[in-house]
XYZ file of C-alpha atoms in Angstrom:
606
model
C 13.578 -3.488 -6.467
C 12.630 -0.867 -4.253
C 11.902 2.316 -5.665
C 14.910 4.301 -6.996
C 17.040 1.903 -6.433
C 17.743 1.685 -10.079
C 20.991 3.508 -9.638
C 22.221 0.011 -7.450
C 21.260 -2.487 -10.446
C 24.954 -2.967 -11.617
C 27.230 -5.665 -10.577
C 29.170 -3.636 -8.214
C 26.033 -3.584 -5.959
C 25.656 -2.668 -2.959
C 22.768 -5.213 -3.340
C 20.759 -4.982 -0.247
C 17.815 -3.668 -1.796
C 18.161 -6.466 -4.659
C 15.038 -9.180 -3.904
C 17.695 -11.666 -2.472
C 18.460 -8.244 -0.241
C 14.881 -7.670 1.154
C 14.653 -11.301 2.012
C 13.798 -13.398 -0.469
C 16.201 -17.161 -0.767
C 15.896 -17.122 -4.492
C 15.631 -14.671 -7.109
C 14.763 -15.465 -10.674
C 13.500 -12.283 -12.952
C 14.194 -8.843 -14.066
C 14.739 -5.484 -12.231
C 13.179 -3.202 -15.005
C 9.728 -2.285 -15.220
C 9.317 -4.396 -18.437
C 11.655 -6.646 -20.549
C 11.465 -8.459 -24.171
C 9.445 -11.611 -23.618
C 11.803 -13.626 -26.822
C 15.474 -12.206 -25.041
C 14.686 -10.648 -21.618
C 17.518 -9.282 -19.106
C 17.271 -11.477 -16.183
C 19.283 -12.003 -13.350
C 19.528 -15.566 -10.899
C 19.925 -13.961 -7.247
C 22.255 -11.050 -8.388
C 24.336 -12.842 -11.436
C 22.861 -12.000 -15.045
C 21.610 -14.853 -17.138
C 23.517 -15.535 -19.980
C 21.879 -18.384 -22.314
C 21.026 -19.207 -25.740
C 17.405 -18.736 -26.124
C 15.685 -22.140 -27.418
C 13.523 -21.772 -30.218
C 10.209 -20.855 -28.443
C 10.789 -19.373 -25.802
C 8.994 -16.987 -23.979
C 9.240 -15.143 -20.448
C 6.327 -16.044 -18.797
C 6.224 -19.325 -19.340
C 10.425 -19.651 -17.955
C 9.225 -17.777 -15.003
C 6.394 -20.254 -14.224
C 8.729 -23.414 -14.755
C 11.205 -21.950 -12.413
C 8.851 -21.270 -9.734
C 7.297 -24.270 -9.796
C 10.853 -26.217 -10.151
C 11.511 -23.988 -6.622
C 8.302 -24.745 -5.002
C 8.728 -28.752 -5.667
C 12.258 -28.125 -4.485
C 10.688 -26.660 -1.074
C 8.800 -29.533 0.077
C 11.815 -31.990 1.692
C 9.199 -32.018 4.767
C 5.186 -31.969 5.445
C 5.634 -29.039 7.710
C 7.986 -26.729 5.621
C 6.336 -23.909 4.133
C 6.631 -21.523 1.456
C 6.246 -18.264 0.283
C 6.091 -17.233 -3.550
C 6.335 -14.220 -5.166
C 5.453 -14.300 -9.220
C 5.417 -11.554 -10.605
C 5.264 -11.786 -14.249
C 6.394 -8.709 -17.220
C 2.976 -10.024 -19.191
C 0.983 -8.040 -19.755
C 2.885 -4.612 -19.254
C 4.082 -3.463 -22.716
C 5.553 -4.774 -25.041
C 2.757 -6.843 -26.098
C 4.807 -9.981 -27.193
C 2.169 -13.057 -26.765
C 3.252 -16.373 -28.535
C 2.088 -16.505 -32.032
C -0.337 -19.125 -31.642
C -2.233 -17.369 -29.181
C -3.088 -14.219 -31.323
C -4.942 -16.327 -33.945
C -7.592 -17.281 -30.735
C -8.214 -13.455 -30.865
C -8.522 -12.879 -34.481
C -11.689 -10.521 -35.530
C -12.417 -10.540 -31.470
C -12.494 -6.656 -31.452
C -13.526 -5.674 -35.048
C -16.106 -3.766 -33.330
C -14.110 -1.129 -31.298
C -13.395 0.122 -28.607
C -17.075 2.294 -27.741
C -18.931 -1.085 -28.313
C -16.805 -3.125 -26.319
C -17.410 -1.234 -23.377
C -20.610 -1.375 -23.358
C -20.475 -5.041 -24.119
C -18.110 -5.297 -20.871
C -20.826 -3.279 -19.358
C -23.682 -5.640 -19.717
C -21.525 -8.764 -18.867
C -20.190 -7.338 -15.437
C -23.907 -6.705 -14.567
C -25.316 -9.685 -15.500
C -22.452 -11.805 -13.419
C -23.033 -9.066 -10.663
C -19.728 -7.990 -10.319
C -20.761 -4.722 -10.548
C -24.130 -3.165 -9.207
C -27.665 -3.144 -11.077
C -27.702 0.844 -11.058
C -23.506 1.566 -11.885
C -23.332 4.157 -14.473
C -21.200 3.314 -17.816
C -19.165 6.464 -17.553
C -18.444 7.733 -21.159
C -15.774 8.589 -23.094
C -13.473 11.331 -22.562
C -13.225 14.133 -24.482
C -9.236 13.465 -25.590
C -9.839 10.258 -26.665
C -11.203 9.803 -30.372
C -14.514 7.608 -30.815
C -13.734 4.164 -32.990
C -15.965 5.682 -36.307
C -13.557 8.804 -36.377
C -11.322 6.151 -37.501
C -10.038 5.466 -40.530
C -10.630 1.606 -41.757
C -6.933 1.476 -41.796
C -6.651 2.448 -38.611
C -9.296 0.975 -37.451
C -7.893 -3.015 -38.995
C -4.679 -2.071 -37.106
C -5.987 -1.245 -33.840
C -8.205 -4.113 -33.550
C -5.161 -6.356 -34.057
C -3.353 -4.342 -31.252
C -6.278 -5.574 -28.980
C -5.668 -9.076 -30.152
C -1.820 -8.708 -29.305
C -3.272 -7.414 -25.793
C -6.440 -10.309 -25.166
C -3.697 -12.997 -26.355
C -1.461 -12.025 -23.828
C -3.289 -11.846 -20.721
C -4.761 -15.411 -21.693
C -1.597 -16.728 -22.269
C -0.214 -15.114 -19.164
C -3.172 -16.401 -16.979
C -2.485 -19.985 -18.187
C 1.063 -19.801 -16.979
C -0.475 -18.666 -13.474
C -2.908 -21.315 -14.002
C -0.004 -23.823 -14.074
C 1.302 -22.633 -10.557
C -2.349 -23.204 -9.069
C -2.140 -27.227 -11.238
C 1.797 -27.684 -9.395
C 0.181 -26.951 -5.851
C -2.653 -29.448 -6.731
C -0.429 -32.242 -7.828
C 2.062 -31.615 -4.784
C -1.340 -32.181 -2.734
C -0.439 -28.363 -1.872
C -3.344 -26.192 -3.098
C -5.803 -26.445 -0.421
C -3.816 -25.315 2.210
C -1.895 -22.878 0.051
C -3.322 -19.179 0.193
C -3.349 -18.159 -3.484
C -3.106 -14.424 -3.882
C -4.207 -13.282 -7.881
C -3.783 -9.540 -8.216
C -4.712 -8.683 -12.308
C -3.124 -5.264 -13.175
C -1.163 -2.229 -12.797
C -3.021 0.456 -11.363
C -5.397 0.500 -14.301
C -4.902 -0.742 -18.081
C -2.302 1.433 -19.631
C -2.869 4.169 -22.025
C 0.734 4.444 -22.879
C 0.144 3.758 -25.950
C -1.066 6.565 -27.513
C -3.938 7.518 -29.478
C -3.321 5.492 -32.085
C -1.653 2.536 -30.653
C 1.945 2.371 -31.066
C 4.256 -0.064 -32.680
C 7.705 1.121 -30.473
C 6.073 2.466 -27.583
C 9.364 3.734 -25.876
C 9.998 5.862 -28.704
C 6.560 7.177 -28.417
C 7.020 8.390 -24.962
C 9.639 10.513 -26.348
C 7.503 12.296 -28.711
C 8.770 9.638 -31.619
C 5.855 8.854 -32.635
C 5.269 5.324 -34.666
C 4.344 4.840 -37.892
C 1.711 2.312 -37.187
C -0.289 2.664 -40.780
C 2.506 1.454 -42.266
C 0.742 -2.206 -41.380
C -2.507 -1.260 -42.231
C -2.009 -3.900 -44.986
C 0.030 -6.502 -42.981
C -1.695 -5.947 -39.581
C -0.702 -9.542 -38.743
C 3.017 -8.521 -38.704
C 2.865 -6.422 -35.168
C 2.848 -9.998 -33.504
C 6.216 -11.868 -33.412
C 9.743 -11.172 -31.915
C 10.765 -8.513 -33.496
C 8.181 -6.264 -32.066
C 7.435 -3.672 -29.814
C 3.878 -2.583 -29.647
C 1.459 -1.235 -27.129
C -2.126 -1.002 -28.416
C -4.023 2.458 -28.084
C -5.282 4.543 -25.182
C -8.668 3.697 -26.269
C -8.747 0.174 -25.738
C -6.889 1.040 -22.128
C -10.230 3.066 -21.871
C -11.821 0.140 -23.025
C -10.322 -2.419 -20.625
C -11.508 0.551 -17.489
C -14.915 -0.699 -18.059
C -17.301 0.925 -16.207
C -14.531 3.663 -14.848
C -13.167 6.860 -16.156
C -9.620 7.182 -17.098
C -6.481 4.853 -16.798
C -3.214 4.469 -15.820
C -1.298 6.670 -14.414
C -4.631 8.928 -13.700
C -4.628 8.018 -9.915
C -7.777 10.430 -9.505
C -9.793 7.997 -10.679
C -10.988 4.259 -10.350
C -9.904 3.986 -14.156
C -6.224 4.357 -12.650
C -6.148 2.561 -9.890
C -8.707 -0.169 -9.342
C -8.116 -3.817 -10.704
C -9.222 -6.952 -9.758
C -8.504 -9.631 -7.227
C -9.006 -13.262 -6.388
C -7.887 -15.123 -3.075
C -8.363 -18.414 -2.962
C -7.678 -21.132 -0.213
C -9.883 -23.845 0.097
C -9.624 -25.323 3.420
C -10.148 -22.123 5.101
C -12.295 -20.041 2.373
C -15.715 -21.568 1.856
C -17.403 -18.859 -0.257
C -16.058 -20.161 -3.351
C -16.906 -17.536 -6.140
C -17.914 -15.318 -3.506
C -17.864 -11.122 -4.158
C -16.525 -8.553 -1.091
C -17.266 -5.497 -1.523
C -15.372 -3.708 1.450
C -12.714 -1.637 0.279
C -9.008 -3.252 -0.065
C -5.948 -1.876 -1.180
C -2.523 -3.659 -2.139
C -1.531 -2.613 0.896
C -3.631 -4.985 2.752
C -2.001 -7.954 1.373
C 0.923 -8.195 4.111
C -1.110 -7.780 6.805
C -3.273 -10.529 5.426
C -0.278 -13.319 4.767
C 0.827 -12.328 8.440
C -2.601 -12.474 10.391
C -3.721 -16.000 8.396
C 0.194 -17.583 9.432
C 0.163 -16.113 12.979
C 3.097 -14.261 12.596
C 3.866 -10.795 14.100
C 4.920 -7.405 11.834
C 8.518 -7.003 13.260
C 9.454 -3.968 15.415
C 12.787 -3.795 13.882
C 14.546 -5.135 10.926
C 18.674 -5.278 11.052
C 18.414 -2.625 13.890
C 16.089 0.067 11.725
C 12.880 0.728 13.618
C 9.741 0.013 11.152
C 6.783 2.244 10.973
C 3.399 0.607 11.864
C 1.454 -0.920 8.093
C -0.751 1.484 6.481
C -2.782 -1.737 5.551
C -5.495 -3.733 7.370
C -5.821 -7.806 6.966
C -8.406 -8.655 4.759
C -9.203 -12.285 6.627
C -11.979 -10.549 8.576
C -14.003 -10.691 5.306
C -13.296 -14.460 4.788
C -16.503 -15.676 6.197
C -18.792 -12.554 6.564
C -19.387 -10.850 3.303
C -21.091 -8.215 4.410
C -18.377 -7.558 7.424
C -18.056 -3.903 8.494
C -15.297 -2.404 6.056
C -11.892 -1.885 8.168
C -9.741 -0.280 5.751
C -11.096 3.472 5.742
C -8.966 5.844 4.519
C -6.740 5.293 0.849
C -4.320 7.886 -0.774
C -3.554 7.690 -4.210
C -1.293 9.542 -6.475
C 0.655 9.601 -9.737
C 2.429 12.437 -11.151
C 0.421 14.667 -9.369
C -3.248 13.149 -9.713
C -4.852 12.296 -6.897
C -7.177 11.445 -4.762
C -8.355 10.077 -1.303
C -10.733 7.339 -0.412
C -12.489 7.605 3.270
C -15.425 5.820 4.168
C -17.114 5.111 1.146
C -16.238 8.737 -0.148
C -13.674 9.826 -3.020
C -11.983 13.176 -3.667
C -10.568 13.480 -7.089
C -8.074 15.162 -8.609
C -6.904 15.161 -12.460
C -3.788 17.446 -13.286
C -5.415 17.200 -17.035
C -2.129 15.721 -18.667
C -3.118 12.940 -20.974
C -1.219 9.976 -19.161
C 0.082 8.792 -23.035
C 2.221 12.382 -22.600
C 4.827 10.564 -19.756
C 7.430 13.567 -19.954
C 5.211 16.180 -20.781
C 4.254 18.724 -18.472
C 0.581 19.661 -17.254
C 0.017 23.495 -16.260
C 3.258 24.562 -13.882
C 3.319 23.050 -10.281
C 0.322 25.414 -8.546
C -1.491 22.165 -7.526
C -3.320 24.829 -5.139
C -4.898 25.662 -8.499
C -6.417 21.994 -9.142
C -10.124 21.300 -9.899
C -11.449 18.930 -7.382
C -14.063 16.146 -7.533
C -16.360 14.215 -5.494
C -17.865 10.655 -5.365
C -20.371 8.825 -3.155
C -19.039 5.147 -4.091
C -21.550 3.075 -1.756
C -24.210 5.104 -4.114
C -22.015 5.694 -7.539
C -19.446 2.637 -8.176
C -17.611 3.921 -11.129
C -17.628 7.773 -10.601
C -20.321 8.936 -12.743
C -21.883 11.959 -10.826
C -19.556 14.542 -9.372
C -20.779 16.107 -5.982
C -18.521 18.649 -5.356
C -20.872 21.455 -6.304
C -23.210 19.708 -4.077
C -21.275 19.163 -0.895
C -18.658 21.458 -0.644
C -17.859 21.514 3.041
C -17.259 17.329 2.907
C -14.800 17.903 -0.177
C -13.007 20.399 1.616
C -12.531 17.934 4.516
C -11.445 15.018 2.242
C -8.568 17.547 0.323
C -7.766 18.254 4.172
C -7.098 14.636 4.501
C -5.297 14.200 1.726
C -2.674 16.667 2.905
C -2.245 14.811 5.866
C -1.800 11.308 4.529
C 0.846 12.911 2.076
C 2.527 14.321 4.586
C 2.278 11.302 6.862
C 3.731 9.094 3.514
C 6.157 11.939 1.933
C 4.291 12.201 -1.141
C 6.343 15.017 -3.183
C 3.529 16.367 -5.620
C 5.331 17.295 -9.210
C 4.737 17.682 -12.841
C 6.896 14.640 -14.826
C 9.538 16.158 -17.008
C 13.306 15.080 -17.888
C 14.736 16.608 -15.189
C 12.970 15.769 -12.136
C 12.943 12.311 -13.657
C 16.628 11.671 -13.553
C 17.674 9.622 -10.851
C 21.697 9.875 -9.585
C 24.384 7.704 -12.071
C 27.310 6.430 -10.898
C 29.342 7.609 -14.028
C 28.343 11.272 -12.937
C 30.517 13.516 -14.668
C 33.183 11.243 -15.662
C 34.207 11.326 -19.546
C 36.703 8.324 -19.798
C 35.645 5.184 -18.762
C 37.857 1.753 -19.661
C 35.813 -1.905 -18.998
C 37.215 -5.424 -19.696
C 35.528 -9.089 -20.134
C 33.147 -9.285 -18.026
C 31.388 -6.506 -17.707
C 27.553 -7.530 -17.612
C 23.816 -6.726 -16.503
C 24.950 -2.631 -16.438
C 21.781 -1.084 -16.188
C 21.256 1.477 -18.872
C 21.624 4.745 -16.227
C 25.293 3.672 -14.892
C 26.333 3.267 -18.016
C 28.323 5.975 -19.807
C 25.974 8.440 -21.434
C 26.535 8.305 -25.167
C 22.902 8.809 -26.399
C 22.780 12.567 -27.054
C 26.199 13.494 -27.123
C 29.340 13.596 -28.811
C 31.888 10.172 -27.803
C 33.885 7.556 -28.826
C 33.588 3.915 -28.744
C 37.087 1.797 -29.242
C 37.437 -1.745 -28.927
C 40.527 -3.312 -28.945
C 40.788 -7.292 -29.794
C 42.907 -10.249 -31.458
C 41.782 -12.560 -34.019
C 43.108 -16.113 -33.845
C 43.940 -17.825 -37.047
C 40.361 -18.533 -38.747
C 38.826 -15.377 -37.543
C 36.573 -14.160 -34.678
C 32.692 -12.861 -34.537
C 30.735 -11.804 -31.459
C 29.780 -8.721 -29.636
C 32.290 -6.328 -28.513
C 30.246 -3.619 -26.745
C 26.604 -3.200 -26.582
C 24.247 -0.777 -25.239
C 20.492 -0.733 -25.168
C 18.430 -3.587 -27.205
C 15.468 -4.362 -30.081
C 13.470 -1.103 -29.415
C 16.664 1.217 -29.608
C 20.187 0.916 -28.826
C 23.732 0.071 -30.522
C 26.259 -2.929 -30.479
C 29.687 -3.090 -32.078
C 30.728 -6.410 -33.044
C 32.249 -8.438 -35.665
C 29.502 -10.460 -37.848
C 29.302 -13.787 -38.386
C 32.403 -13.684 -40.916
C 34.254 -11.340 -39.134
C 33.715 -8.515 -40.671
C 33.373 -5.139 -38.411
C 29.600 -3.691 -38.214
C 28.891 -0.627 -35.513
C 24.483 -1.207 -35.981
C 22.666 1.701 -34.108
C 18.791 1.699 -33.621
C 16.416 4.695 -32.252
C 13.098 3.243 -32.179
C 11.349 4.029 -35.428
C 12.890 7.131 -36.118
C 16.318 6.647 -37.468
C 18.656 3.186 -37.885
C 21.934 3.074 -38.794
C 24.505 0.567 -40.343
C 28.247 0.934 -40.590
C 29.945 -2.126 -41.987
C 33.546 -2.681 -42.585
C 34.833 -3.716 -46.255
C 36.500 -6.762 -45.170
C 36.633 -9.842 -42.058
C 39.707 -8.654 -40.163
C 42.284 -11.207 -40.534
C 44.310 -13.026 -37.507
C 46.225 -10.303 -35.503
C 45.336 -7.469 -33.116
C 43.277 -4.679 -33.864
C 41.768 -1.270 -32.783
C 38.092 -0.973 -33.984
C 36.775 2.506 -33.019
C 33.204 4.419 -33.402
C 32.919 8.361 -33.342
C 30.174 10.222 -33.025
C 30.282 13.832 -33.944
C 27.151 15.470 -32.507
C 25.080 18.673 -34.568
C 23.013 21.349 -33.439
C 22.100 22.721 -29.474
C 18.696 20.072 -29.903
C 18.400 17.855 -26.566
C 18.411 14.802 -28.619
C 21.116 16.386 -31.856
C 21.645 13.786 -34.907
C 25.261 14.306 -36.057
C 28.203 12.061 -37.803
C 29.190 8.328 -37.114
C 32.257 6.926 -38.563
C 33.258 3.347 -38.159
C 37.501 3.185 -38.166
C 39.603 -0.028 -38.629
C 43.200 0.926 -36.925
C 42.934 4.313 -37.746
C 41.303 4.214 -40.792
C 37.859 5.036 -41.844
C 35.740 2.131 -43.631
C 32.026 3.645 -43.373
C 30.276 6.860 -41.885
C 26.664 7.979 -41.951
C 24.589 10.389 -40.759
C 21.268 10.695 -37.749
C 19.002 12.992 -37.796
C 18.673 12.863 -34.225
C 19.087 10.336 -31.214
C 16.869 9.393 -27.880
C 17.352 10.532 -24.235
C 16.623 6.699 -23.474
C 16.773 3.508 -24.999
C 15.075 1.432 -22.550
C 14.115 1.014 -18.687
C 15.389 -2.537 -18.611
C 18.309 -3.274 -21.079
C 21.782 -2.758 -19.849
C 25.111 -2.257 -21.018
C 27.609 -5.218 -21.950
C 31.209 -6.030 -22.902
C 31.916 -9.258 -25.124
C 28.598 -10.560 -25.405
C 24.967 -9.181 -25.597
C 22.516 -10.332 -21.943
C 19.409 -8.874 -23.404
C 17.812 -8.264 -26.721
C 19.755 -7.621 -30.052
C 20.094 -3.981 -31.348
C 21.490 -5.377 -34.194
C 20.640 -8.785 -37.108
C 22.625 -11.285 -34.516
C 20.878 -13.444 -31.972
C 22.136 -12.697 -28.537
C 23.834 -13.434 -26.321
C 26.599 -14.033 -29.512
C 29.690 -13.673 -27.360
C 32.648 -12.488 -28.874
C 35.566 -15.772 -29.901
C 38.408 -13.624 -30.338
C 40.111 -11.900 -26.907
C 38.836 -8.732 -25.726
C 41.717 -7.096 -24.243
C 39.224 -3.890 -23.240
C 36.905 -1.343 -24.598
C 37.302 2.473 -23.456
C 34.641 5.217 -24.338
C 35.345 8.887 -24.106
C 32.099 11.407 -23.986
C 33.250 14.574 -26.135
């Protein structure tokens, strides 16, 4: 989805700016940034996928059989072409690779994190990806080396890698199948295949010492990831939620400084890419070195098809592409570079490319600190660096001291591409991170059957706050089980439903930090009923713990206490009524759709 458009991803729309929206015929995926790979939150076009999930299952490999089940669907005729876009959660946390994969890894990265590096190092120069005279840039200062480690520490962290290396295999082989299903349609050679491998830089997101709930992390609840120092195998499976460490993101960087999030640097923003088509590319295995950014990839697609940018879409003028086709390289590898000039910027690190020169800029906020801020918004006040890349590919000796006058003109452009682009330089924190909710300041809402796929932020707001949750239903004769209202999913989040046997269970989960289990005494018997959940929230903290009760028509049958809650559960699960569309909060297999009738659920915020 486009950008802030998070506050449309509910089924009352509008959905123009949903995928089948902005053009696409078919839609099959998720409109988070990440989902569980064992029971995502998907949607078909705009409708949210409600399924049993088969024993084995796994994300990736769905979204590669459906795009390959669309793509043989596509050719009816030799001249019909297609377009696909497959774009898969792998390997953006949670690491969640099938089982069998990990055990390819195991002992892969007993050696750590400073070692691999420089193992990466001396690979990349001996294929000559990188140049003979690059500089291994070292470690920075805020993250620890692998000795400082403890062995615990150190046996769980190399089986975070493993989680990590498993995945991105596994996740290649499901792109590998698209590339086998254009080959056996007798579609691969005249098929442009576009492989972009990353996300602005291997994330760091997990923290320093890896993380085994990384959400929670974010939100300065930290994970207790010694706890399977002795079991290290047991941060693989479905029931996980792990991230591995900001070292390893370091790691992954190799030869660059930084990571994610630190757009300054090459660490942050440069991955690799691989386009492939083999009856007009002849270089096979060939290396470009010209400077391309994401950016360029429309403009390529359009040049190589012969089709024009369009002056106007549904009557709205377009602005000319910031990005420059990248077929002028195709068959001259040494072709005078056309893309000049690059922005970049994240949370207020920056930077700007321009003919074979980069300015830097690093706000100094570790990027594992998401909602922290750096020091106040005087970006005025920023240390600036500068690189000679046709002379220093990874950013090892700063210039600035050196060549003042050319930084000065570089910040100077900078400004100006912001401006041209609207960047709005800030510091991350809660607030400015908020984006608009439809519930806005309503207190009572009321929802009935039906209500699916709400994303987490247009649902009503009972993390941190006093509310009440009350379901009202009718068991037939033999009982009823199934979900009644859920918010939220595995990492954190709460459901209220009636358990296999029918009796009432209200199951809240923040991360690692504090779960919760209210269970009735008794299955409710055949007959209509009023189940209701209070929360009384303590103290003037941001994120209070307080008092849940669990009532059975009017009367109390369990109540316990949180220490404190979450200002967010998720960025992808959503809020349901009478069955679950994502992961399980809770010990019940979703979607486990309520048998009994649901005549509504209201919640009032207190």
């Amino acid at each position: 989805m486009a950008p802030g458009a998070g506050l449309e991803a509910s089924q009352t729309g509008p959905f123009t700016r949903w995928p089948t929206g902005a053009g696409f015929d078919k839609f099959y995926g998720f409109l988070g940034g990440e989902t569980d790979q064992y029971e995502p939150t998907l949607y078909d076009g705009t409708a949210p996928v409600v399924r049993e999930r088969a024993p084995g299952y796994h994300l990736t490999e769905d979204l590669a059989e459906q795009a390959i089940a669309w793509m043989q669907m596509q050719r009816r005729g030799p001249a019909r072409p297609f377009f696909v876009y497959f774009c898969a959660c792998a390997t953006h946390a949670p690491l969640q690779p099938p089982a069998d994969w990990v055990q390819r890894y195991r002992g892969k990265f007993d050696q750590g994190w400073d070692r691999l590096r420089e193992e990466t190092f001396a690979r990349q120069q001996a294929a000559g990806v990188i140049p003979r005279d690059a500089v291994l840039t070292p470690r920075p200062d805020a993250l620890p080396a692998w000795d400082s480690l403890t062995p615990e520490e150190q046996r769980v962290s190399a089986r975070l890698m493993e989680l990590y290396a498993a995945f991105l295999a596994h996740t290649d082989a499901q792109v590998g199948r698209l590339r086998d299903a254009l080959k056996d349609m007798d579609q691969y050679d005249n098929t442009l295949f576009v492989y972009i491998v990353g996300d602005n830089g291997a994330s760091a997101e997990g923290g320093l010492k890896g993380s085994s709930n990384y959400m929670g992390d974010l939100q300065g609840l930290i994970s207790d990831v010694a706890r399977f120092g002795d079991a290290p195998q047991t941060l693989a499976g479905e029931n996980t939620y792990a991230h591995y460490n900001a070292g390893w993101a370091w790691g992954t960087n190799t030869p660059f400084q930084w990571t994610k999030q630190v757009a300054s640097h090459l660490g942050g923003t440069r991955n690799p890419m691989v386009l492939a088509w083999p009856e007009r590319i002849r270089d096979r295995g060939g290396l470009r070195e010209q400077f391309g950014h994401v950016n360029d990839i429309v403009p390529t697609i359009l040049e190589v098809t012969g089709i024009a940018a369009p002056a106007s879409v549904d009557g709205v003028a377009q602005r000319p592409m910031d990005g420059v086709s990248l077929a002028y390289s195709f068959d001259d590898a040494k072709a005078a570079e056309r893309h000049t000039t690059q922005y970049f910027e994240i949370f207020g690190n920056r930077s700007i490319y321009h003919e074979g020169w980069m300015a830097s800029a690093f706000r100094g906020r570790a990027p594992w600190q998401v909602i922290s801020a750096a020091r106040g918004e005087d970006f005025g006040a920023d240390r600036w660096e500068l690189y000679d890349l046709r002379a220093d590919f990874s950013q090892g000796t700063d210039l600035a001291a050196r060549e003042p006058a050319r930084l000065r003109e570089l910040q100077q452009l900078f400004e100006q591409q912001a401006d041209a682009n609207n960047v709005l330089l800030h510091n991350p924190t809660p607030e400015n991170m908020r984006f608009p909710s439809l519930a806005a300041d309503r207190t009572r809402f009321s929802y009935r059957p039906g209500t699916l796929g709400v994303a987490e932020k247009e649902a009503p707001n009972t993390k941190t706050r006093s509310h009440a949750i009350e379901a009202r239903v009718r068991v037939p004769q033999g009982g009823a089980h199934g979900v009644l209202a859920t918010l939220g999913g595995r990492s954190a989040g709460w459901s209220l439903y009636l358990d296999a046997q029918g009796v009432p269970v209200y199951r809240l989960r923040i991360f690692d930090a504090e779960e919760l289990t209210l269970r009735g005494s008794t299955a409710l018997p055949a007959g209509e009923h009023v189940l209701r959940v209070e929360f009384a929230a303590s103290g003037k903290s941001p994120v209070p713990g307080g008092t849940l009760r669990l009532l059975v028509n009017g009367t109390e049958t369990a109540r316990g206490e949180v220490k404190r809650t979450a200002t967010m559960y998720s960025i992808d699960e959503t809020f349901d009524i009478g069955l679950d569309t994502g992961s399980s909060p809770a010990d019940y297999r979703a979607p486990f759709p309520f048998t009994g009738t649901l005549q509504r659920v209201d919640v009032e915020l207190l």
